[in-house]
PDB file of C-alpha atoms in Angstrom:
ATOM      1  CA  MET C   1     253.544 208.745 242.891  1.00 50.00           C
ATOM      2  CA  SER C   2     253.425 206.796 239.614  1.00 48.00           C
ATOM      3  CA  ARG C   3     256.605 206.071 237.714  1.00 48.00           C
ATOM      4  CA  ALA C   4     255.388 208.276 234.803  1.00 44.00           C
ATOM      5  CA  ARG C   5     254.611 211.195 237.131  1.00 47.00           C
ATOM      6  CA  CYS C   6     258.009 210.844 238.859  1.00 44.00           C
ATOM      7  CA  SER C   7     259.769 210.857 235.520  1.00 42.00           C
ATOM      8  CA  PHE C   8     257.855 214.009 234.473  1.00 37.00           C
ATOM      9  CA  MET C   9     258.784 215.817 237.738  1.00 37.00           C
ATOM     10  CA  LEU C  10     262.493 214.866 237.344  1.00 35.00           C
ATOM     11  CA  ALA C  11     262.391 216.200 233.756  1.00 39.00           C
ATOM     12  CA  LEU C  12     260.815 219.418 234.927  1.00 38.00           C
ATOM     13  CA  ILE C  13     263.560 220.231 237.555  1.00 34.00           C
ATOM     14  CA  PRO C  14     266.236 221.284 235.040  1.00 37.00           C
ATOM     15  CA  LEU C  15     263.743 223.547 233.305  1.00 36.00           C
ATOM     16  CA  LEU C  16     262.788 225.256 236.573  1.00 36.00           C
ATOM     17  CA  TRP C  17     266.445 225.627 237.457  1.00 33.00           C
ATOM     18  CA  VAL C  18     267.193 227.260 234.103  1.00 34.00           C
ATOM     19  CA  SER C  19     264.344 229.664 234.595  1.00 38.00           C
ATOM     20  CA  VAL C  20     265.499 230.671 238.095  1.00 40.00           C
ATOM     21  CA  GLU C  21     269.094 230.947 236.923  1.00 35.00           C
ATOM     22  CA  ALA C  22     268.173 233.210 234.029  1.00 40.00           C
ATOM     23  CA  ARG C  23     266.277 235.519 236.353  1.00 49.00           C
ATOM     24  CA  ALA C  24     269.212 235.524 238.775  1.00 44.00           C
ATOM     25  CA  HIS C  25     271.377 237.075 236.022  1.00 47.00           C
ATOM     26  CA  THR C  26     269.064 240.058 235.634  1.00 80.00           C
ATOM     27  CA  VAL C  27     270.673 243.169 237.141  1.00 92.00           C
ATOM     28  CA  ILE C  28     268.400 246.131 237.717  1.00 94.00           C
ATOM     29  CA  THR C  29     270.241 249.361 238.584  1.00 95.00           C
ATOM     30  CA  ARG C  30     268.579 252.353 240.113  1.00 96.00           C
ATOM     31  CA  THR C  31     270.193 255.314 238.298  1.00 96.00           C
ATOM     32  CA  SER C  32     269.717 257.834 241.143  1.00 95.00           C
ATOM     33  CA  ASP C  33     272.261 256.107 243.315  1.00 95.00           C
ATOM     34  CA  GLY C  34     273.654 253.083 241.400  1.00 94.00           C
ATOM     35  CA  GLU C  35     272.086 250.552 243.758  1.00 95.00           C
ATOM     36  CA  THR C  36     270.893 247.187 242.502  1.00 95.00           C
ATOM     37  CA  VAL C  37     267.303 246.225 243.181  1.00 95.00           C
ATOM     38  CA  THR C  38     265.048 243.213 242.533  1.00 92.00           C
ATOM     39  CA  VAL C  39     261.961 243.153 240.366  1.00 90.00           C
ATOM     40  CA  ALA C  40     259.807 243.104 243.487  1.00 91.00           C
ATOM     41  CA  GLN C  41     261.629 246.162 244.890  1.00 94.00           C
ATOM     42  CA  LEU C  42     261.307 247.937 241.614  1.00 94.00           C
ATOM     43  CA  ALA C  43     257.540 247.228 241.456  1.00 94.00           C
ATOM     44  CA  ALA C  44     257.121 248.430 245.049  1.00 94.00           C
ATOM     45  CA  THR C  45     258.617 251.783 244.105  1.00 95.00           C
ATOM     46  CA  ALA C  46     257.255 252.088 240.613  1.00 95.00           C
ATOM     47  CA  LYS C  47     253.653 251.651 241.748  1.00 94.00           C
ATOM     48  CA  GLU C  48     253.783 255.133 243.278  1.00 95.00           C
ATOM     49  CA  SER C  49     253.838 256.479 239.772  1.00 97.00           C
ATOM     50  CA  ARG C  50     250.740 256.840 237.619  1.00 97.00           C
ATOM     51  CA  VAL C  51     252.709 255.816 234.480  1.00 98.00           C
ATOM     52  CA  ILE C  52     255.400 253.067 234.418  1.00 98.00           C
ATOM     53  CA  ILE C  53     257.172 253.001 231.078  1.00 98.00           C
ATOM     54  CA  VAL C  54     259.046 249.824 230.232  1.00 98.00           C
ATOM     55  CA  GLY C  55     261.162 250.178 227.082  1.00 96.00           C
ATOM     56  CA  GLU C  56     262.007 247.363 224.705  1.00 96.00           C
ATOM     57  CA  SER C  57     263.888 246.420 221.582  1.00 93.00           C
ATOM     58  CA  HIS C  58     260.923 245.069 219.785  1.00 94.00           C
ATOM     59  CA  ASP C  59     262.439 241.785 218.657  1.00 93.00           C
ATOM     60  CA  ASN C  60     264.145 240.972 221.990  1.00 93.00           C
ATOM     61  CA  GLU C  61     262.341 238.186 223.761  1.00 94.00           C
ATOM     62  CA  TYR C  62     263.995 238.906 227.108  1.00 93.00           C
ATOM     63  CA  HIS C  63     262.663 242.458 227.116  1.00 94.00           C
ATOM     64  CA  HIS C  64     259.134 241.113 226.840  1.00 96.00           C
ATOM     65  CA  GLU C  65     259.786 238.692 229.688  1.00 94.00           C
ATOM     66  CA  LEU C  66     260.922 241.608 231.814  1.00 93.00           C
ATOM     67  CA  GLN C  67     257.782 243.564 230.966  1.00 96.00           C
ATOM     68  CA  LEU C  68     255.570 240.511 231.870  1.00 96.00           C
ATOM     69  CA  ASP C  69     257.482 239.997 235.090  1.00 94.00           C
ATOM     70  CA  LEU C  70     256.791 243.566 236.175  1.00 95.00           C
ATOM     71  CA  ILE C  71     253.115 243.441 235.183  1.00 97.00           C
ATOM     72  CA  ARG C  72     252.753 240.199 237.089  1.00 96.00           C
ATOM     73  CA  SER C  73     254.535 241.576 240.136  1.00 95.00           C
ATOM     74  CA  LEU C  74     252.347 244.695 240.242  1.00 96.00           C
ATOM     75  CA  ASN C  75     249.171 242.703 239.726  1.00 96.00           C
ATOM     76  CA  GLU C  76     250.082 240.161 242.470  1.00 95.00           C
ATOM     77  CA  SER C  77     250.622 243.168 244.772  1.00 94.00           C
ATOM     78  CA  SER C  78     247.013 244.184 244.078  1.00 95.00           C
ATOM     79  CA  VAL C  79     247.958 247.344 242.222  1.00 95.00           C
ATOM     80  CA  PRO C  80     245.008 248.367 239.955  1.00 97.00           C
ATOM     81  CA  LEU C  81     246.498 248.345 236.473  1.00 97.00           C
ATOM     82  CA  ALA C  82     245.992 249.123 232.811  1.00 98.00           C
ATOM     83  CA  VAL C  83     248.590 248.210 230.178  1.00 98.00           C
ATOM     84  CA  GLY C  84     249.209 250.705 227.390  1.00 98.00           C
ATOM     85  CA  VAL C  85     250.788 249.396 224.144  1.00 98.00           C
ATOM     86  CA  GLU C  86     252.558 251.160 221.349  1.00 98.00           C
ATOM     87  CA  MET C  87     251.917 248.130 219.123  1.00 97.00           C
ATOM     88  CA  ILE C  88     248.233 248.986 218.536  1.00 98.00           C
ATOM     89  CA  GLN C  89     246.915 252.108 216.841  1.00 97.00           C
ATOM     90  CA  SER C  90     244.413 254.091 218.867  1.00 95.00           C
ATOM     91  CA  ASP C  91     241.650 253.548 216.333  1.00 94.00           C
ATOM     92  CA  PHE C  92     241.747 249.833 217.169  1.00 97.00           C
ATOM     93  CA  GLN C  93     240.743 250.430 220.813  1.00 97.00           C
ATOM     94  CA  PRO C  94     237.290 248.705 220.383  1.00 98.00           C
ATOM     95  CA  GLN C  95     239.042 245.487 219.447  1.00 98.00           C
ATOM     96  CA  LEU C  96     241.354 245.729 222.494  1.00 97.00           C
ATOM     97  CA  ASP C  97     238.310 246.329 224.686  1.00 98.00           C
ATOM     98  CA  ALA C  98     236.701 243.236 223.309  1.00 98.00           C
ATOM     99  CA  TRP C  99     239.901 241.275 223.963  1.00 98.00           C
ATOM    100  CA  SER C 100     240.152 242.524 227.579  1.00 96.00           C
ATOM    101  CA  ALA C 101     236.459 241.569 228.133  1.00 96.00           C
ATOM    102  CA  GLY C 102     237.087 238.017 226.881  1.00 95.00           C
ATOM    103  CA  LYS C 103     234.921 238.556 223.833  1.00 96.00           C
ATOM    104  CA  LEU C 104     237.561 238.091 221.227  1.00 96.00           C
ATOM    105  CA  SER C 105     239.275 234.798 220.374  1.00 97.00           C
ATOM    106  CA  GLU C 106     243.098 234.588 220.302  1.00 98.00           C
ATOM    107  CA  LYS C 107     242.924 233.933 216.534  1.00 98.00           C
ATOM    108  CA  VAL C 108     241.041 237.190 215.962  1.00 98.00           C
ATOM    109  CA  MET C 109     243.242 239.120 218.372  1.00 98.00           C
ATOM    110  CA  GLN C 110     246.359 237.848 216.573  1.00 98.00           C
ATOM    111  CA  ALA C 111     244.884 239.013 213.207  1.00 98.00           C
ATOM    112  CA  VAL C 112     244.192 242.457 214.694  1.00 98.00           C
ATOM    113  CA  PHE C 113     247.664 242.609 216.166  1.00 98.00           C
ATOM    114  CA  GLU C 114     249.208 241.692 212.791  1.00 97.00           C
ATOM    115  CA  LEU C 115     247.366 244.530 211.116  1.00 96.00           C
ATOM    116  CA  ASN C 116     249.236 246.852 213.443  1.00 97.00           C
ATOM    117  CA  TRP C 117     252.527 245.196 214.235  1.00 97.00           C
ATOM    118  CA  SER C 118     254.536 241.960 213.795  1.00 95.00           C
ATOM    119  CA  ASP C 119     255.986 239.089 215.988  1.00 96.00           C
ATOM    120  CA  TRP C 120     252.771 238.167 217.794  1.00 98.00           C
ATOM    121  CA  PRO C 121     254.586 235.278 219.529  1.00 98.00           C
ATOM    122  CA  LEU C 122     256.816 237.725 221.372  1.00 97.00           C
ATOM    123  CA  TYR C 123     253.837 239.578 222.830  1.00 98.00           C
ATOM    124  CA  ARG C 124     251.383 236.671 223.192  1.00 98.00           C
ATOM    125  CA  GLU C 125     252.038 235.881 226.858  1.00 98.00           C
ATOM    126  CA  ILE C 126     251.570 239.552 227.834  1.00 98.00           C
ATOM    127  CA  PHE C 127     248.202 239.707 226.009  1.00 98.00           C
ATOM    128  CA  LEU C 128     247.077 236.412 227.481  1.00 98.00           C
ATOM    129  CA  TYR C 129     248.031 237.458 231.025  1.00 98.00           C
ATOM    130  CA  THR C 130     246.179 240.788 230.820  1.00 98.00           C
ATOM    131  CA  ARG C 131     243.053 239.144 229.393  1.00 98.00           C
ATOM    132  CA  ASP C 132     243.111 236.332 231.999  1.00 98.00           C
ATOM    133  CA  HIS C 133     243.471 238.822 234.876  1.00 97.00           C
ATOM    134  CA  HIS C 134     240.999 241.355 233.529  1.00 96.00           C
ATOM    135  CA  ILE C 135     243.630 244.056 233.060  1.00 97.00           C
ATOM    136  CA  PRO C 136     242.435 246.613 230.461  1.00 98.00           C
ATOM    137  CA  MET C 137     244.725 247.221 227.531  1.00 98.00           C
ATOM    138  CA  ILE C 138     245.016 250.685 225.926  1.00 98.00           C
ATOM    139  CA  ALA C 139     245.917 251.263 222.263  1.00 98.00           C
ATOM    140  CA  LEU C 140     248.417 254.147 222.348  1.00 97.00           C
ATOM    141  CA  ASN C 141     249.854 254.579 218.893  1.00 96.00           C
ATOM    142  CA  VAL C 142     248.860 257.379 216.591  1.00 93.00           C
ATOM    143  CA  PRO C 143     247.003 256.146 213.547  1.00 92.00           C
ATOM    144  CA  LEU C 144     249.450 255.013 210.826  1.00 91.00           C
ATOM    145  CA  HIS C 145     248.174 257.365 208.096  1.00 91.00           C
ATOM    146  CA  ILE C 146     249.070 260.401 210.242  1.00 92.00           C
ATOM    147  CA  VAL C 147     252.562 259.085 211.128  1.00 90.00           C
ATOM    148  CA  ARG C 148     253.199 258.150 207.481  1.00 91.00           C
ATOM    149  CA  LYS C 149     252.149 261.564 206.271  1.00 93.00           C
ATOM    150  CA  VAL C 150     254.351 263.419 208.716  1.00 90.00           C
ATOM    151  CA  SER C 151     257.388 261.189 207.971  1.00 87.00           C
ATOM    152  CA  GLN C 152     256.985 261.923 204.240  1.00 90.00           C
ATOM    153  CA  GLN C 153     255.879 265.549 204.216  1.00 90.00           C
ATOM    154  CA  GLY C 154     256.433 267.009 207.681  1.00 86.00           C
ATOM    155  CA  PHE C 155     254.064 268.074 210.478  1.00 86.00           C
ATOM    156  CA  ASN C 156     252.780 271.149 208.605  1.00 87.00           C
ATOM    157  CA  SER C 157     251.305 268.896 205.905  1.00 90.00           C
ATOM    158  CA  LEU C 158     248.573 267.728 208.381  1.00 90.00           C
ATOM    159  CA  THR C 159     245.128 269.223 208.068  1.00 90.00           C
ATOM    160  CA  PRO C 160     243.548 271.101 211.012  1.00 89.00           C
ATOM    161  CA  GLU C 161     241.376 268.016 211.543  1.00 88.00           C
ATOM    162  CA  GLU C 162     244.403 265.687 211.634  1.00 87.00           C
ATOM    163  CA  LYS C 163     246.187 268.038 214.080  1.00 86.00           C
ATOM    164  CA  GLY C 164     243.008 268.308 216.202  1.00 80.00           C
ATOM    165  CA  ASP C 165     243.751 265.226 218.281  1.00 78.00           C
ATOM    166  CA  LEU C 166     247.437 266.031 218.889  1.00 82.00           C
ATOM    167  CA  PRO C 167     248.727 268.288 221.724  1.00 76.00           C
ATOM    168  CA  ALA C 168     250.593 271.520 221.255  1.00 68.00           C
ATOM    169  CA  GLY C 169     254.349 271.055 220.932  1.00 62.00           C
ATOM    170  CA  THR C 170     253.956 268.135 218.613  1.00 71.00           C
ATOM    171  CA  SER C 171     256.368 269.410 215.957  1.00 68.00           C
ATOM    172  CA  CYS C 172     260.033 268.453 216.356  1.00 71.00           C
ATOM    173  CA  ASP C 173     261.956 270.607 218.817  1.00 62.00           C
ATOM    174  CA  LEU C 174     265.573 270.440 217.493  1.00 51.00           C
ATOM    175  CA  ARG C 175     266.893 271.621 220.904  1.00 55.00           C
ATOM    176  CA  ASN C 176     265.498 268.570 222.604  1.00 63.00           C
ATOM    177  CA  PRO C 177     268.261 266.324 223.937  1.00 61.00           C
ATOM    178  CA  GLN C 178     266.601 263.275 222.295  1.00 61.00           C
ATOM    179  CA  ILE C 179     267.830 264.619 218.947  1.00 66.00           C
ATOM    180  CA  ALA C 180     271.251 262.951 219.414  1.00 63.00           C
ATOM    181  CA  PHE C 181     269.517 259.617 220.144  1.00 63.00           C
ATOM    182  CA  LEU C 182     267.195 259.985 217.169  1.00 64.00           C
ATOM    183  CA  ARG C 183     270.082 260.691 214.846  1.00 65.00           C
ATOM    184  CA  LYS C 184     271.650 257.385 215.854  1.00 62.00           C
ATOM    185  CA  SER C 185     268.405 255.558 215.151  1.00 61.00           C
ATOM    186  CA  PHE C 186     267.873 257.524 211.857  1.00 60.00           C
ATOM    187  CA  GLN C 187     271.388 256.729 210.631  1.00 60.00           C
ATOM    188  CA  GLY C 188     270.758 253.025 211.199  1.00 55.00           C
ATOM    189  CA  VAL C 189     267.803 252.970 208.806  1.00 53.00           C
ATOM    190  CA  ARG C 190     268.718 251.978 205.236  1.00 49.00           C
ATOM    191  CA  HIS C 191     268.797 254.726 202.568  1.00 52.00           C
ATOM    192  CA  HIS C 192     268.224 257.586 205.028  1.00 48.00           C
ATOM    193  CA  GLY C 193     271.802 258.903 204.841  1.00 48.00           C
ATOM    194  CA  GLU C 194     272.258 262.462 206.103  1.00 53.00           C
ATOM    195  CA  ASN C 195     269.474 264.343 204.344  1.00 69.00           C
ATOM    196  CA  GLU C 196     268.506 266.979 206.871  1.00 67.00           C
ATOM    197  CA  LYS C 197     264.922 267.414 205.581  1.00 74.00           C
ATOM    198  CA  MET C 198     264.408 263.650 205.721  1.00 80.00           C
ATOM    199  CA  PHE C 199     265.737 263.680 209.312  1.00 79.00           C
ATOM    200  CA  SER C 200     263.467 266.604 210.257  1.00 78.00           C
ATOM    201  CA  ASN C 201     260.418 264.703 208.996  1.00 84.00           C
ATOM    202  CA  PHE C 202     261.603 261.581 210.819  1.00 81.00           C
ATOM    203  CA  CYS C 203     262.011 263.602 213.999  1.00 82.00           C
ATOM    204  CA  GLU C 204     258.616 265.194 213.641  1.00 84.00           C
ATOM    205  CA  ALA C 205     256.995 261.758 213.039  1.00 86.00           C
ATOM    206  CA  GLN C 206     258.674 260.417 216.184  1.00 85.00           C
ATOM    207  CA  THR C 207     257.505 263.434 218.175  1.00 86.00           C
ATOM    208  CA  VAL C 208     253.946 263.047 216.846  1.00 90.00           C
ATOM    209  CA  ARG C 209     253.960 259.448 218.163  1.00 92.00           C
ATOM    210  CA  ASN C 210     255.409 260.434 221.520  1.00 91.00           C
ATOM    211  CA  SER C 211     252.982 263.348 222.038  1.00 91.00           C
ATOM    212  CA  GLY C 212     250.010 261.331 220.767  1.00 92.00           C
ATOM    213  CA  MET C 213     250.717 258.401 223.052  1.00 95.00           C
ATOM    214  CA  ALA C 214     251.262 260.795 226.010  1.00 94.00           C
ATOM    215  CA  LEU C 215     247.981 262.453 225.370  1.00 93.00           C
ATOM    216  CA  THR C 216     246.100 259.114 225.118  1.00 95.00           C
ATOM    217  CA  MET C 217     247.659 258.049 228.417  1.00 96.00           C
ATOM    218  CA  THR C 218     246.661 261.331 230.146  1.00 95.00           C
ATOM    219  CA  ARG C 219     243.063 261.196 228.931  1.00 94.00           C
ATOM    220  CA  TYR C 220     242.602 257.556 229.955  1.00 96.00           C
ATOM    221  CA  LEU C 221     244.094 258.053 233.486  1.00 96.00           C
ATOM    222  CA  GLU C 222     242.097 261.200 234.053  1.00 95.00           C
ATOM    223  CA  LYS C 223     238.974 259.037 233.597  1.00 96.00           C
ATOM    224  CA  GLU C 224     240.449 256.173 235.753  1.00 96.00           C
ATOM    225  CA  PRO C 225     242.038 257.958 238.738  1.00 93.00           C
ATOM    226  CA  GLY C 226     242.576 254.742 240.649  1.00 94.00           C
ATOM    227  CA  LEU C 227     244.680 253.015 238.034  1.00 97.00           C
ATOM    228  CA  ARG C 228     248.367 252.863 237.228  1.00 97.00           C
ATOM    229  CA  MET C 229     249.359 252.287 233.602  1.00 98.00           C
ATOM    230  CA  VAL C 230     252.315 250.093 232.558  1.00 98.00           C
ATOM    231  CA  VAL C 231     253.384 251.353 229.126  1.00 98.00           C
ATOM    232  CA  LEU C 232     255.160 248.973 226.646  1.00 98.00           C
ATOM    233  CA  THR C 233     256.996 250.900 223.986  1.00 97.00           C
ATOM    234  CA  GLY C 234     260.300 251.083 222.077  1.00 95.00           C
ATOM    235  CA  ILE C 235     263.361 252.381 223.840  1.00 93.00           C
ATOM    236  CA  TRP C 236     263.496 255.518 221.689  1.00 87.00           C
ATOM    237  CA  HIS C 237     259.972 256.453 222.865  1.00 92.00           C
ATOM    238  CA  ALA C 238     260.475 255.354 226.472  1.00 95.00           C
ATOM    239  CA  VAL C 239     263.672 257.296 227.181  1.00 93.00           C
ATOM    240  CA  LYS C 240     262.877 260.377 229.264  1.00 93.00           C
ATOM    241  CA  TYR C 241     263.452 262.639 226.325  1.00 87.00           C
ATOM    242  CA  GLY C 242     260.632 260.897 224.465  1.00 89.00           C
ATOM    243  CA  ILE C 243     257.098 260.157 225.905  1.00 93.00           C
ATOM    244  CA  PRO C 244     258.042 261.369 229.417  1.00 94.00           C
ATOM    245  CA  ASP C 245     259.060 264.808 228.058  1.00 89.00           C
ATOM    246  CA  GLN C 246     255.607 265.064 226.430  1.00 89.00           C
ATOM    247  CA  LEU C 247     253.943 263.946 229.731  1.00 92.00           C
ATOM    248  CA  GLN C 248     255.721 266.784 231.430  1.00 89.00           C
ATOM    249  CA  ARG C 249     254.486 269.226 228.804  1.00 86.00           C
ATOM    250  CA  LEU C 250     250.944 268.057 229.477  1.00 87.00           C
ATOM    251  CA  GLY C 251     251.886 268.486 233.148  1.00 83.00           C
ATOM    252  CA  LYS C 252     249.631 266.004 234.981  1.00 76.00           C
ATOM    253  CA  LEU C 253     251.212 262.566 235.449  1.00 91.00           C
ATOM    254  CA  ASN C 254     254.255 261.345 237.313  1.00 95.00           C
ATOM    255  CA  TYR C 255     256.196 258.477 235.812  1.00 97.00           C
ATOM    256  CA  THR C 256     258.897 255.919 236.267  1.00 98.00           C
ATOM    257  CA  VAL C 257     261.072 254.952 233.270  1.00 98.00           C
ATOM    258  CA  ILE C 258     262.648 251.459 233.054  1.00 97.00           C
ATOM    259  CA  LEU C 259     265.005 250.717 230.126  1.00 96.00           C
ATOM    260  CA  PRO C 260     266.809 247.507 229.160  1.00 94.00           C
ATOM    261  CA  GLU C 261     270.466 248.200 228.454  1.00 93.00           C
ATOM    262  CA  THR C 262     271.576 248.428 224.856  1.00 88.00           C
ATOM    263  CA  PRO C 263     274.763 249.574 223.141  1.00 85.00           C
ATOM    264  CA  PHE C 264     273.182 253.040 222.902  1.00 81.00           C
ATOM    265  CA  ILE C 265     271.790 253.277 226.415  1.00 86.00           C
ATOM    266  CA  ASN C 266     273.627 251.608 229.311  1.00 86.00           C
ATOM    267  CA  LYS C 267     275.332 252.342 232.633  1.00 89.00           C
ATOM    268  CA  GLU C 268     278.379 253.663 230.754  1.00 88.00           C
ATOM    269  CA  ASN C 269     276.599 256.392 228.836  1.00 86.00           C
ATOM    270  CA  ALA C 270     273.206 257.027 230.532  1.00 85.00           C
ATOM    271  CA  GLY C 271     271.875 257.894 233.922  1.00 91.00           C
ATOM    272  CA  SER C 272     268.825 259.477 235.604  1.00 93.00           C
ATOM    273  CA  ALA C 273     268.373 261.939 232.737  1.00 91.00           C
ATOM    274  CA  GLU C 274     267.490 258.975 230.509  1.00 93.00           C
ATOM    275  CA  ALA C 275     265.854 256.515 232.875  1.00 96.00           C
ATOM    276  CA  ASP C 276     265.050 255.757 236.507  1.00 97.00           C
ATOM    277  CA  TYR C 277     266.207 252.122 236.180  1.00 97.00           C
ATOM    278  CA  LEU C 278     268.507 250.292 233.766  1.00 96.00           C
ATOM    279  CA  VAL C 279     268.125 246.550 233.339  1.00 95.00           C
ATOM    280  CA  GLU C 280     271.002 244.287 232.288  1.00 91.00           C
ATOM    281  CA  GLN C 281     270.528 240.594 231.515  1.00 75.00           C
TER     282      GLN C 281
END
């Protein structure tokens, strides 16, 4: 081995050690019994579900590393996969199809992403992995103009045509246990205050997104019965009171919910009613 190559390998060892050490600090807790499991054990169980929902705080790099680890573990176990993403609106599905087929450059995909979302670098490795391993990506989010209209004017402001692609039960159900979680999120948004009408519209907009994403998942998996879908979405959508509740209303798909721990959702205040697994770094 040349001196230069030897120096490179020696320099690489600490980086590899740091990566292994970081993964070793990940604690995955199964909420049904409080047992700790590995990513591989989690993947082995989760693959029995048609939908595997992995929540995130959008700006948390570790949460995206966890998502990629799970996708990689499932793919390496030869589980046929699709990856559904909240970050892309459903009317951008043709661009995602082109990306998955290798017909779109990274520069163009980044531009498409930034029309929908922000922080491309945090999601880049997931997008590259799915493309390189021919894993289809599914645009889940409801078109922005619908969400914006509901958040400003309420669900009843939608025209029959706009409601036409949304399932029954889309308007906010104020008895839903997720309301307490939504209030925490709502109160954290500047200028929202305690205006009940504003909160009702906010709740309806969140419900529209949950139900719309659930319907898109259902329709896609009905056409692809051999696939499992890993869904990447915010924690408030991923919690069982969110998208999973809408999947239950549609009544056709079983799911596993995996949430990273946050101050609002953790082993101290959440259990199997919120998630099947809680992940602590």
